[in-house]
Short mmCIF file of C-alpha atoms (C1' of nucleotides) in Angstrom, two decimals:
data_model
loop_
_atom_site.label_atom_id
_atom_site.label_comp_id
_atom_site.label_asym_id
_atom_site.label_seq_id
_atom_site.Cartn_x
_atom_site.Cartn_y
_atom_site.Cartn_z
CA UNK J 1 43.15 75.83 -18.37
CA UNK J 2 42.00 76.64 -14.85
CA UNK J 3 44.72 77.07 -12.40
CA UNK J 4 45.13 74.25 -9.94
CA UNK J 5 45.00 76.72 -7.08
CA UNK J 6 41.63 78.13 -8.10
CA UNK J 7 39.18 78.29 -5.14
CA UNK J 8 36.72 75.81 -6.59
CA UNK J 9 39.36 73.21 -6.81
CA UNK J 10 40.66 73.87 -3.34
CA UNK J 11 37.25 73.71 -1.89
CA UNK J 12 36.24 70.49 -3.53
CA UNK J 13 39.51 69.01 -2.41
CA UNK J 14 38.58 69.70 1.14
CA UNK J 15 36.68 66.40 1.44
CA UNK J 16 38.27 63.31 -0.07
CA UNK J 17 38.42 64.13 -3.74
CA UNK J 18 35.94 62.10 -5.66
CA UNK J 19 34.35 62.40 -8.98
CA UNK J 20 30.58 62.20 -9.13
CA UNK J 21 29.32 58.64 -9.36
CA UNK J 22 27.88 57.38 -12.65
CA UNK J 23 27.57 54.10 -14.42
CA UNK J 24 30.43 54.97 -16.85
CA UNK J 25 32.64 56.05 -14.09
CA UNK J 26 31.94 52.91 -12.11
CA UNK J 27 32.71 50.67 -15.08
CA UNK J 28 35.98 52.49 -15.68
CA UNK J 29 37.07 52.04 -12.10
CA UNK J 30 36.08 48.35 -12.24
CA UNK J 31 38.20 47.76 -15.34
CA UNK J 32 41.16 49.54 -13.77
CA UNK J 33 40.83 47.44 -10.65
CA UNK J 34 40.80 44.17 -12.54
CA UNK J 35 43.74 45.23 -14.67
CA UNK J 36 45.66 46.04 -11.45
CA UNK J 37 44.57 43.30 -9.03
CA UNK J 38 42.82 40.58 -11.04
CA UNK J 39 39.18 39.49 -11.26
CA UNK J 40 38.77 37.85 -7.93
CA UNK J 41 39.78 41.04 -6.14
CA UNK J 42 36.92 42.91 -7.68
CA UNK J 43 34.24 43.18 -5.12
CA UNK J 44 31.39 45.53 -4.73
CA UNK J 45 32.95 46.54 -1.51
CA UNK J 46 36.40 46.97 -2.82
CA UNK J 47 35.09 48.89 -5.84
CA UNK J 48 33.07 51.18 -3.58
CA UNK J 49 36.22 51.85 -1.59
CA UNK J 50 38.16 52.67 -4.76
CA UNK J 51 35.46 55.22 -5.56
CA UNK J 52 35.30 56.66 -2.03
CA UNK J 53 31.76 55.42 -1.45
CA UNK J 54 30.07 52.57 0.35
CA UNK J 55 29.26 49.51 -1.71
CA UNK J 56 25.55 49.99 -1.54
CA UNK J 57 25.77 53.25 -3.47
CA UNK J 58 26.76 51.33 -6.53
CA UNK J 59 23.42 49.68 -6.80
CA UNK J 60 21.85 52.91 -7.92
CA UNK J 61 23.86 52.64 -11.18
CA UNK J 62 24.43 48.98 -11.70
CA UNK J 63 22.04 46.07 -11.36
CA UNK J 64 24.38 43.98 -9.22
CA UNK J 65 27.66 42.40 -9.92
CA UNK J 66 26.56 40.52 -13.05
CA UNK J 67 25.35 43.68 -14.69
CA UNK J 68 28.62 45.35 -13.79
CA UNK J 69 30.57 42.60 -15.50
CA UNK J 70 28.38 42.85 -18.51
CA UNK J 71 29.00 46.48 -18.67
CA UNK J 72 32.70 46.06 -18.55
CA UNK J 73 32.63 43.53 -21.30
CA UNK J 74 30.50 45.82 -23.36
CA UNK J 75 32.81 48.80 -22.82
CA UNK J 76 35.86 46.84 -23.87
CA UNK J 77 34.25 45.32 -26.88
CA UNK J 78 33.44 48.81 -28.19
CA UNK J 79 37.23 49.48 -28.36
CA UNK J 80 37.29 46.97 -31.20
CA UNK J 81 35.36 49.21 -33.50
CA UNK J 82 37.31 50.13 -36.56
CA UNK J 83 35.80 52.62 -38.92
CA UNK J 84 34.65 50.34 -41.71
CA UNK J 85 35.29 53.17 -44.26
CA UNK J 86 38.99 52.87 -43.40
CA UNK J 87 41.26 55.59 -41.76
CA UNK J 88 44.69 57.00 -42.34
CA UNK J 89 46.49 53.84 -41.41
CA UNK J 90 44.22 51.49 -43.29
CA UNK J 91 42.52 53.18 -46.16
CA UNK J 92 39.94 51.39 -48.17
CA UNK J 93 42.60 48.92 -49.21
CA UNK J 94 40.47 45.87 -49.48
CA UNK J 95 38.83 43.57 -47.02
CA UNK J 96 42.13 41.93 -46.06
CA UNK J 97 43.51 45.17 -44.77
CA UNK J 98 40.38 45.72 -42.78
CA UNK J 99 40.59 42.28 -41.17
CA UNK J 100 44.22 42.82 -40.49
CA UNK J 101 43.53 46.04 -38.66
CA UNK J 102 40.74 44.49 -36.64
CA UNK J 103 42.95 41.67 -35.72
CA UNK J 104 45.77 43.83 -34.43
CA UNK J 105 43.23 45.83 -32.59
CA UNK J 106 41.75 42.76 -30.89
CA UNK J 107 45.17 41.56 -30.01
CA UNK J 108 46.15 44.87 -28.47
CA UNK J 109 42.88 44.75 -26.44
CA UNK J 110 43.68 41.25 -25.23
CA UNK J 111 47.21 42.26 -24.15
CA UNK J 112 46.01 45.48 -22.44
CA UNK J 113 43.52 43.59 -20.35
CA UNK J 114 44.67 40.08 -19.90
CA UNK J 115 42.55 39.42 -16.88
CA UNK J 116 39.45 40.57 -18.61
CA UNK J 117 39.80 38.96 -21.98
CA UNK J 118 38.63 35.63 -20.67
CA UNK J 119 35.39 37.35 -19.61
CA UNK J 120 34.88 38.62 -23.08
CA UNK J 121 35.62 35.13 -24.37
CA UNK J 122 33.35 33.10 -22.14
CA UNK J 123 30.36 35.09 -20.98
CA UNK J 124 27.22 34.06 -22.89
CA UNK J 125 26.64 36.46 -25.74
CA UNK J 126 23.29 38.29 -25.64
CA UNK J 127 22.33 36.93 -29.00
CA UNK J 128 23.16 33.43 -30.25
CA UNK J 129 24.79 34.81 -33.40
CA UNK J 130 27.07 37.25 -31.67
CA UNK J 131 30.27 35.47 -31.32
CA UNK J 132 33.00 36.43 -29.01
CA UNK J 133 35.13 38.32 -29.02
CA UNK J 134 33.19 40.38 -31.64
CA UNK J 135 30.24 40.26 -29.48
CA UNK J 136 28.50 43.63 -29.97
CA UNK J 137 25.93 44.77 -32.56
CA UNK J 138 28.03 47.82 -33.45
CA UNK J 139 31.14 45.67 -34.11
CA UNK J 140 29.27 43.19 -36.12
CA UNK J 141 27.52 45.76 -38.21
CA UNK J 142 30.92 47.54 -38.92
CA UNK J 143 32.31 44.08 -39.90
CA UNK J 144 29.63 43.34 -42.40
CA UNK J 145 29.54 46.77 -43.84
CA UNK J 146 33.30 46.79 -44.27
CA UNK J 147 33.44 43.43 -45.98
CA UNK J 148 30.38 43.87 -48.26
CA UNK J 149 31.38 47.36 -49.26
CA UNK J 150 34.65 45.82 -50.37
CA UNK J 151 32.92 43.39 -52.70
CA UNK J 152 32.25 40.30 -50.64
CA UNK J 153 29.02 38.53 -51.06
CA UNK J 154 26.58 38.21 -48.09
CA UNK J 155 27.49 34.57 -47.68
CA UNK J 156 31.22 35.22 -47.80
CA UNK J 157 30.94 38.09 -45.31
CA UNK J 158 29.07 35.90 -42.84
CA UNK J 159 31.39 33.06 -43.32
CA UNK J 160 34.35 35.45 -42.78
CA UNK J 161 32.74 36.65 -39.59
CA UNK J 162 32.49 33.10 -38.26
CA UNK J 163 35.97 32.01 -39.20
CA UNK J 164 37.44 35.27 -37.99
CA UNK J 165 35.79 34.95 -34.64
CA UNK J 166 37.13 31.50 -34.04
CA UNK J 167 40.52 32.51 -35.09
CA UNK J 168 40.78 35.49 -32.76
CA UNK J 169 39.27 33.59 -29.82
CA UNK J 170 41.64 30.72 -30.11
CA UNK J 171 44.80 32.66 -30.57
CA UNK J 172 44.19 35.50 -28.17
CA UNK J 173 42.79 33.42 -25.31
CA UNK J 174 45.74 31.17 -25.69
CA UNK J 175 48.23 33.99 -25.57
CA UNK J 176 46.51 35.54 -22.60
CA UNK J 177 46.25 32.25 -20.74
CA UNK J 178 49.95 31.46 -20.94
CA UNK J 179 50.90 35.10 -20.45
CA UNK J 180 48.49 35.33 -17.56
CA UNK J 181 50.41 32.58 -15.78
CA UNK J 182 53.25 34.91 -15.32
CA UNK J 183 51.29 38.13 -15.09
CA UNK J 184 48.68 36.79 -12.62
CA UNK J 185 48.37 38.61 -9.33
CA UNK J 186 50.91 36.79 -7.34
CA UNK J 187 48.82 34.48 -5.18
CA UNK J 188 51.14 33.81 -2.36
CA UNK J 189 52.32 30.36 -3.05
CA UNK J 190 50.23 28.36 -0.61
CA UNK J 191 52.21 25.52 0.44
CA UNK J 192 50.00 22.44 -0.33
CA UNK J 193 48.16 22.03 3.01
CA UNK J 194 47.97 18.43 4.17
CA UNK J 195 45.26 17.01 1.94
CA UNK J 196 46.16 13.96 -0.04
CA UNK J 197 46.75 15.80 -3.27
CA UNK J 198 48.07 13.31 -5.79
CA UNK J 199 51.64 13.95 -6.96
CA UNK J 200 50.46 15.66 -10.01
CA UNK J 201 53.94 17.03 -10.65
CA UNK J 202 55.27 13.86 -12.00
CA UNK J 203 58.89 14.02 -12.93
CA UNK J 204 59.21 15.37 -16.41
CA UNK J 205 61.51 12.50 -17.07
CA UNK J 206 58.46 10.30 -17.34
CA UNK J 207 57.54 12.06 -20.55
CA UNK J 208 60.64 11.63 -22.74
CA UNK J 209 59.35 13.39 -25.86
CA UNK J 210 58.02 16.32 -24.00
CA UNK J 211 61.25 16.58 -22.09
CA UNK J 212 63.43 16.36 -25.10
CA UNK J 213 61.30 18.96 -26.99
CA UNK J 214 61.02 21.28 -23.98
CA UNK J 215 63.22 23.97 -25.60
CA UNK J 216 61.05 23.91 -28.70
CA UNK J 217 57.80 23.93 -26.70
CA UNK J 218 58.93 26.82 -24.55
CA UNK J 219 60.08 29.08 -27.30
CA UNK J 220 57.73 31.99 -27.59
CA UNK J 221 56.69 32.78 -31.18
CA UNK J 222 53.48 34.47 -30.26
CA UNK J 223 53.92 37.44 -32.63
CA UNK J 224 55.07 35.47 -35.60
CA UNK J 225 52.56 32.69 -34.94
CA UNK J 226 49.73 35.12 -34.84
CA UNK J 227 50.81 36.79 -38.12
CA UNK J 228 51.21 33.55 -39.87
CA UNK J 229 47.98 32.05 -38.83
CA UNK J 230 46.21 35.24 -39.82
CA UNK J 231 47.86 35.21 -43.24
CA UNK J 232 46.67 31.57 -43.66
CA UNK J 233 43.10 32.59 -42.60
CA UNK J 234 43.15 35.38 -45.15
CA UNK J 235 44.32 33.02 -47.83
CA UNK J 236 41.62 30.61 -47.00
CA UNK J 237 39.02 33.31 -47.05
CA UNK J 238 40.38 34.56 -50.37
CA UNK J 239 39.82 31.18 -51.82
CA UNK J 240 36.34 31.08 -50.54
CA UNK J 241 35.60 34.56 -51.85
CA UNK J 242 36.87 34.17 -55.34
CA UNK J 243 35.31 30.80 -55.98
CA UNK U 1 26.43 -10.43 -8.42
CA UNK U 2 25.35 -9.93 -4.76
CA UNK U 3 21.54 -9.82 -4.33
CA UNK U 4 20.19 -6.36 -3.56
CA UNK U 5 18.45 -7.90 -0.54
CA UNK U 6 21.63 -9.20 0.93
CA UNK U 7 22.00 -8.34 4.68
CA UNK U 8 25.14 -6.24 4.11
CA UNK U 9 23.43 -3.95 1.63
CA UNK U 10 20.36 -3.62 3.77
CA UNK U 11 22.43 -2.77 6.85
CA UNK U 12 24.49 -0.10 5.11
CA UNK U 13 21.37 1.44 3.66
CA UNK U 14 20.09 1.87 7.16
CA UNK U 15 21.83 5.31 7.41
CA UNK U 16 21.78 7.59 4.51
CA UNK U 17 23.61 5.69 1.76
CA UNK U 18 26.97 7.33 1.02
CA UNK U 19 30.09 6.00 -0.48
CA UNK U 20 33.37 6.47 1.37
CA UNK U 21 34.89 9.96 0.82
CA UNK U 22 37.93 10.28 -1.39
CA UNK U 23 39.47 12.87 -3.58
CA UNK U 24 38.34 11.06 -6.75
CA UNK U 25 34.88 10.66 -5.53
CA UNK U 26 34.66 14.34 -4.54
CA UNK U 27 35.90 15.46 -7.99
CA UNK U 28 33.33 13.13 -9.65
CA UNK U 29 30.52 14.72 -7.58
CA UNK U 30 31.74 18.18 -8.28
CA UNK U 31 31.80 17.58 -12.07
CA UNK U 32 28.29 16.11 -11.93
CA UNK U 33 27.03 19.08 -9.94
CA UNK U 34 28.39 21.63 -12.39
CA UNK U 35 27.03 19.73 -15.34
CA UNK U 36 23.60 19.72 -13.76
CA UNK U 37 23.46 23.09 -12.05
CA UNK U 38 26.24 25.29 -13.53
CA UNK U 39 29.46 26.52 -12.03
CA UNK U 40 28.21 29.30 -9.62
CA UNK U 41 26.03 26.70 -7.86
CA UNK U 42 29.11 24.68 -6.99
CA UNK U 43 29.84 25.50 -3.39
CA UNK U 44 31.90 23.69 -0.79
CA UNK U 45 28.61 23.50 1.20
CA UNK U 46 26.45 22.32 -1.58
CA UNK U 47 29.04 19.79 -2.64
CA UNK U 48 29.18 18.49 0.94
CA UNK U 49 25.43 18.15 0.95
CA UNK U 50 25.46 16.18 -2.28
CA UNK U 51 27.97 13.82 -0.68
CA UNK U 52 26.05 13.51 2.55
CA UNK U 53 28.74 15.28 4.59
CA UNK U 54 29.39 18.68 6.08
CA UNK U 55 31.47 21.07 3.88
CA UNK U 56 34.37 20.98 6.30
CA UNK U 57 35.06 17.32 5.64
CA UNK U 58 36.05 17.97 2.10
CA UNK U 59 39.16 19.88 3.21
CA UNK U 60 40.74 16.55 4.18
CA UNK U 61 40.90 15.57 0.53
CA UNK U 62 41.08 18.76 -1.26
CA UNK U 63 43.07 21.90 -0.63
CA UNK U 64 40.19 24.37 -0.89
CA UNK U 65 38.06 25.39 -3.76
CA UNK U 66 40.85 26.28 -6.21
CA UNK U 67 42.41 22.86 -5.72
CA UNK U 68 39.09 21.24 -6.36
CA UNK U 69 38.59 23.16 -9.62
CA UNK U 70 42.12 22.20 -10.68
CA UNK U 71 41.33 18.61 -9.95
CA UNK U 72 38.17 18.74 -12.07
CA UNK U 73 40.05 20.24 -15.01
CA UNK U 74 42.73 17.64 -14.69
CA UNK U 75 40.30 14.80 -14.63
CA UNK U 76 38.43 16.08 -17.71
CA UNK U 77 41.58 16.65 -19.73
CA UNK U 78 42.60 13.13 -19.12
CA UNK U 79 39.57 12.05 -21.05
CA UNK U 80 41.29 13.52 -24.07
CA UNK U 81 43.92 10.83 -24.16
CA UNK U 82 43.94 8.81 -27.31
CA UNK U 83 46.17 5.84 -27.63
CA UNK U 84 49.00 7.33 -29.79
CA UNK U 85 49.54 3.84 -31.29
CA UNK U 86 46.01 3.94 -32.70
CA UNK U 87 43.07 1.75 -31.97
CA UNK U 88 40.44 -0.13 -33.84
CA UNK U 89 38.71 2.98 -35.00
CA UNK U 90 41.85 4.85 -35.98
CA UNK U 91 44.65 2.41 -36.72
CA UNK U 92 48.04 3.78 -37.50
CA UNK U 93 46.61 5.56 -40.45
CA UNK U 94 48.84 8.65 -40.38
CA UNK U 95 49.02 11.72 -38.31
CA UNK U 96 45.98 13.25 -39.97
CA UNK U 97 43.81 10.43 -38.68
CA UNK U 98 45.30 10.84 -35.16
CA UNK U 99 44.58 14.57 -35.12
CA UNK U 100 41.06 13.88 -36.43
CA UNK U 101 40.32 11.44 -33.59
CA UNK U 102 41.69 13.90 -31.06
CA UNK U 103 39.67 16.61 -32.44
CA UNK U 104 36.41 14.72 -32.23
CA UNK U 105 37.24 13.55 -28.76
CA UNK U 106 37.85 17.12 -27.61
CA UNK U 107 34.66 18.20 -29.32
CA UNK U 108 32.74 15.50 -27.54
CA UNK U 109 34.25 16.54 -24.21
CA UNK U 110 33.29 20.16 -24.74
CA UNK U 111 29.65 19.20 -25.55
CA UNK U 112 29.45 16.79 -22.66
CA UNK U 113 30.57 19.46 -20.19
CA UNK U 114 29.64 22.83 -21.58
CA UNK U 115 29.77 24.59 -18.25
CA UNK U 116 33.24 23.19 -17.51
CA UNK U 117 34.94 23.76 -20.80
CA UNK U 118 35.52 27.45 -20.15
CA UNK U 119 37.37 26.43 -17.08
CA UNK U 120 39.63 24.09 -19.18
CA UNK U 121 40.09 26.98 -21.59
CA UNK U 122 40.95 29.78 -19.25
CA UNK U 123 42.66 28.46 -16.11
CA UNK U 124 46.34 29.19 -16.06
CA UNK U 125 48.28 26.17 -17.28
CA UNK U 126 50.70 24.75 -14.74
CA UNK U 127 53.53 25.11 -17.33
CA UNK U 128 53.83 27.93 -19.84
CA UNK U 129 54.10 25.54 -22.73
CA UNK U 130 51.02 23.47 -21.76
CA UNK U 131 48.34 25.09 -23.99
CA UNK U 132 44.64 24.65 -23.29
CA UNK U 133 42.78 22.56 -24.00
CA UNK U 134 45.58 20.02 -24.29
CA UNK U 135 46.96 20.97 -21.00
CA UNK U 136 48.33 17.87 -19.37
CA UNK U 137 51.72 16.19 -19.64
CA UNK U 138 50.15 12.98 -20.57
CA UNK U 139 48.14 14.33 -23.44
CA UNK U 140 51.09 16.37 -24.75
CA UNK U 141 53.37 13.35 -24.64
CA UNK U 142 50.80 11.19 -26.49
CA UNK U 143 50.46 13.91 -29.03
CA UNK U 144 54.21 14.28 -29.69
CA UNK U 145 54.74 10.48 -29.77
CA UNK U 146 51.90 9.95 -32.09
CA UNK U 147 53.00 12.59 -34.59
CA UNK U 148 56.63 11.86 -34.52
CA UNK U 149 56.15 8.09 -34.78
CA UNK U 150 54.14 8.97 -37.91
CA UNK U 151 57.07 10.64 -39.50
CA UNK U 152 56.84 14.23 -38.48
CA UNK U 153 60.00 16.11 -37.57
CA UNK U 154 60.37 17.59 -34.05
CA UNK U 155 59.72 21.04 -35.37
CA UNK U 156 56.64 20.07 -37.30
CA UNK U 157 55.18 18.17 -34.34
CA UNK U 158 55.63 21.15 -32.03
CA UNK U 159 54.16 23.48 -34.62
CA UNK U 160 51.33 21.15 -35.04
CA UNK U 161 50.63 21.17 -31.26
CA UNK U 162 50.50 24.95 -31.25
CA UNK U 163 48.24 25.28 -34.25
CA UNK U 164 45.98 22.41 -33.11
CA UNK U 165 45.54 23.95 -29.71
CA UNK U 166 44.45 27.26 -31.04
CA UNK U 167 42.04 25.59 -33.38
CA UNK U 168 40.41 23.51 -30.80
CA UNK U 169 40.21 26.37 -28.27
CA UNK U 170 38.65 28.83 -30.69
CA UNK U 171 36.09 26.55 -32.18
CA UNK U 172 35.09 24.60 -29.13
CA UNK U 173 34.78 27.65 -26.81
CA UNK U 174 32.72 29.32 -29.43
CA UNK U 175 30.32 26.44 -29.78
CA UNK U 176 30.02 26.07 -26.08
CA UNK U 177 29.50 29.81 -25.45
CA UNK U 178 26.64 30.20 -27.92
CA UNK U 179 25.25 26.72 -26.94
CA UNK U 180 25.59 27.72 -23.33
CA UNK U 181 23.35 30.62 -23.86
CA UNK U 182 20.40 28.27 -24.37
CA UNK U 183 21.64 25.48 -22.06
CA UNK U 184 22.58 27.71 -19.16
CA UNK U 185 20.87 27.13 -15.94
CA UNK U 186 17.80 29.30 -16.38
CA UNK U 187 18.58 32.27 -14.16
CA UNK U 188 15.07 33.53 -13.58
CA UNK U 189 14.89 36.58 -15.82
CA UNK U 190 15.59 39.26 -13.36
CA UNK U 191 13.55 42.32 -14.46
CA UNK U 192 16.08 45.06 -14.77
CA UNK U 193 15.86 46.66 -11.32
CA UNK U 194 15.70 50.47 -11.30
CA UNK U 195 19.34 51.36 -12.01
CA UNK U 196 19.84 53.53 -15.02
CA UNK U 197 21.12 50.71 -17.24
CA UNK U 198 21.66 52.23 -20.81
CA UNK U 199 19.31 50.94 -23.39
CA UNK U 200 21.73 48.41 -24.64
CA UNK U 201 19.11 46.54 -26.56
CA UNK U 202 19.03 49.07 -29.36
CA UNK U 203 16.60 48.19 -31.99
CA UNK U 204 17.99 45.80 -34.49
CA UNK U 205 16.78 48.18 -37.19
CA UNK U 206 19.63 50.46 -36.34
CA UNK U 207 22.04 47.89 -37.73
CA UNK U 208 20.67 47.29 -41.33
CA UNK U 209 23.27 44.83 -42.56
CA UNK U 210 23.04 42.75 -39.38
CA UNK U 211 19.28 42.78 -39.53
CA UNK U 212 19.25 41.81 -43.24
CA UNK U 213 21.71 38.97 -42.69
CA UNK U 214 20.19 37.79 -39.49
CA UNK U 215 18.95 34.54 -41.10
CA UNK U 216 22.39 33.73 -42.37
CA UNK U 217 24.02 34.75 -39.07
CA UNK U 218 21.64 32.64 -37.08
CA UNK U 219 21.99 29.44 -39.21
CA UNK U 220 23.80 26.84 -37.18
CA UNK U 221 26.46 25.07 -39.18
CA UNK U 222 28.54 24.08 -36.19
CA UNK U 223 29.28 20.52 -37.34
CA UNK U 224 30.08 21.39 -40.94
CA UNK U 225 32.06 24.44 -39.81
CA UNK U 226 34.16 22.38 -37.49
CA UNK U 227 34.84 19.68 -40.08
CA UNK U 228 35.71 22.13 -42.70
CA UNK U 229 38.07 24.20 -40.48
CA UNK U 230 39.68 21.01 -39.34
CA UNK U 231 40.33 19.97 -42.91
CA UNK U 232 41.90 23.30 -43.70
CA UNK U 233 44.13 23.05 -40.72
CA UNK U 234 45.24 19.58 -41.69
CA UNK U 235 45.96 20.90 -45.21
CA UNK U 236 48.05 23.70 -43.84
CA UNK U 237 49.91 21.36 -41.62
CA UNK U 238 50.39 19.05 -44.57
CA UNK U 239 52.06 21.84 -46.48
CA UNK U 240 54.23 22.62 -43.49
CA UNK U 241 55.30 19.00 -43.05
CA UNK U 242 56.25 18.22 -46.62
CA UNK U 243 58.14 21.29 -47.33
"C1'" DA F 1 41.35 8.26 11.20
"C1'" DC F 2 37.48 10.61 9.92
"C1'" DC F 3 33.86 13.83 10.50
"C1'" DT F 4 31.50 18.03 12.78
"C1'" DG F 5 30.20 22.44 15.72
"C1'" DA F 6 31.26 26.66 16.29
"C1'" DA F 7 33.34 30.50 14.76
"C1'" DC F 8 35.62 34.11 11.73
"C1'" DA F 9 36.13 37.13 7.97
"C1'" DC F 10 34.12 38.36 3.91
"C1'" DC F 11 30.75 38.10 0.22
"C1'" DG F 12 26.22 40.26 -2.57
"C1'" DT F 13 22.13 42.48 -1.85
"C1'" DT F 14 17.92 44.95 0.31
"C1'" DC F 15 15.71 48.68 2.44
"C1'" DA F 16 14.47 51.94 5.70
"C1'" DA F 17 16.57 55.96 7.04
"C1'" DG F 18 19.39 59.94 6.75
"C1'" DT F 19 21.06 64.43 4.32
"C1'" DA X 1 18.40 62.86 -5.51
"C1'" DC X 2 21.95 60.58 -3.62
"C1'" DC X 3 24.31 58.08 -0.09
"C1'" DT X 4 24.60 55.11 4.19
"C1'" DG X 5 23.71 51.94 8.56
"C1'" DA X 6 22.12 48.03 9.78
"C1'" DA X 7 20.85 43.66 8.67
"C1'" DC X 8 20.21 39.02 6.05
"C1'" DA X 9 21.61 35.04 3.88
"C1'" DC X 10 25.40 32.88 2.24
"C1'" DC X 11 30.27 32.20 1.20
"C1'" DG X 12 35.40 29.74 2.11
"C1'" DT X 13 38.13 28.29 5.63
"C1'" DT X 14 40.16 27.00 10.28
"C1'" DC X 15 40.48 24.38 14.32
"C1'" DA X 16 39.43 22.35 18.54
"C1'" DA X 17 36.47 18.83 19.74
"C1'" DG X 18 33.86 14.72 19.15
"C1'" DT X 19 33.50 9.57 17.77
#
DNA sequence: ACCTGAACACCGTTCAAGT
DNA sequence: ACCTGAACACCGTTCAAGT
């Protein structure tokens, strides 16, 4: 409620405004940077600049670039947590409802951070049984608690974790990859240089079926496709559970 | 049939043996390098060294590092081609058999190049309707021809392409990611520096369900899981086709 | 025609030194 | 305690120059 003109604020604004450095703050800035400018543009130096600091200062809070990336992935994955006891939108309706809410959350995350989702998908998990994109102990624990408390057996819950991970990874990475093609930071269309790059852009007419079906192939059913595949997965799990 | 002691061979071996440079040869070497030493170790300079040449020479054949990566992905994806007319192992048995052979081929590719598969999975496809990992015109054309010639409608064939891509991507990337954890080039375990990295390795005992189910979670069923999920996908497509 | 030396701009990272 | 200047080793890439 402090007035913007309060002396404290005015004084601190005298030198370039900058919040105190911290690991959390650095990770926030890094995520924002990648969202805005893509992963290759994230540099220790550029990140320092964004924070009003020299690059070397970051090393007090972050063990190098790799550790920074790990921190970013960790932070994003935490956003996947859904109260396993259910909330106002998805009460304790059954495990299907829980998986549904987790799925839409993961999809929202992927869409919100298309340049970062590949990182979540491909960086080596810290334990071999932590499967992307549900790659944190907290998220896995929530998952297991939610399903077991809703009546699934241990084996079913673990099988569901496996199947659900693959499902999310495949669908969301695919959405993000094709979506990324248009969203990607516009790398100025470099005009081919003079290397003898093979004419990889063969005329589409050499591929008659592909050409003929192009309208079908181009149609974007991402939403419906995701919903449908999720329903099928739930059906499959349902068969597994009640057998 | 030439004898190893033939004068030609002896003479060419006088200076450091090196095959003539070419785009194909460079791409081969790059793939071998990544398979052996991981992606980060692939450098224009290191690649030049492996080819007995200075880094700058590569630029005559390759439009920079990005183009090189694209070339590598392109080459690998071509290995996915399966004769759509069937071969001795999988004659014209029906579209299920074709998809099965394509699936095992893709899985073999992923296992043969675990460090490269993430590249196939995440690089932006050149056309929005080319979906990883089946991201080349040749492979897609084969796919469509195979399925349509086996009786599928246009719509079913395209729907199958979509579902099949997601399936492969999810399962194979997941296998490779967890597998990669153990296979990855042993980055000497850097001991944490002195940055205030949060104690992310919480004791597993804070996650009782996860801890209790760890044996189940750790069990590696990759083979069976893949087979089973593939069967379910084929069933699902079968229902779609014959409706 | 094919390769290289030299150079440029830009990385990640370390460490002694500043405040 | 927190940040920085200076430096190091290493990138990708260009281009004039060599053979």
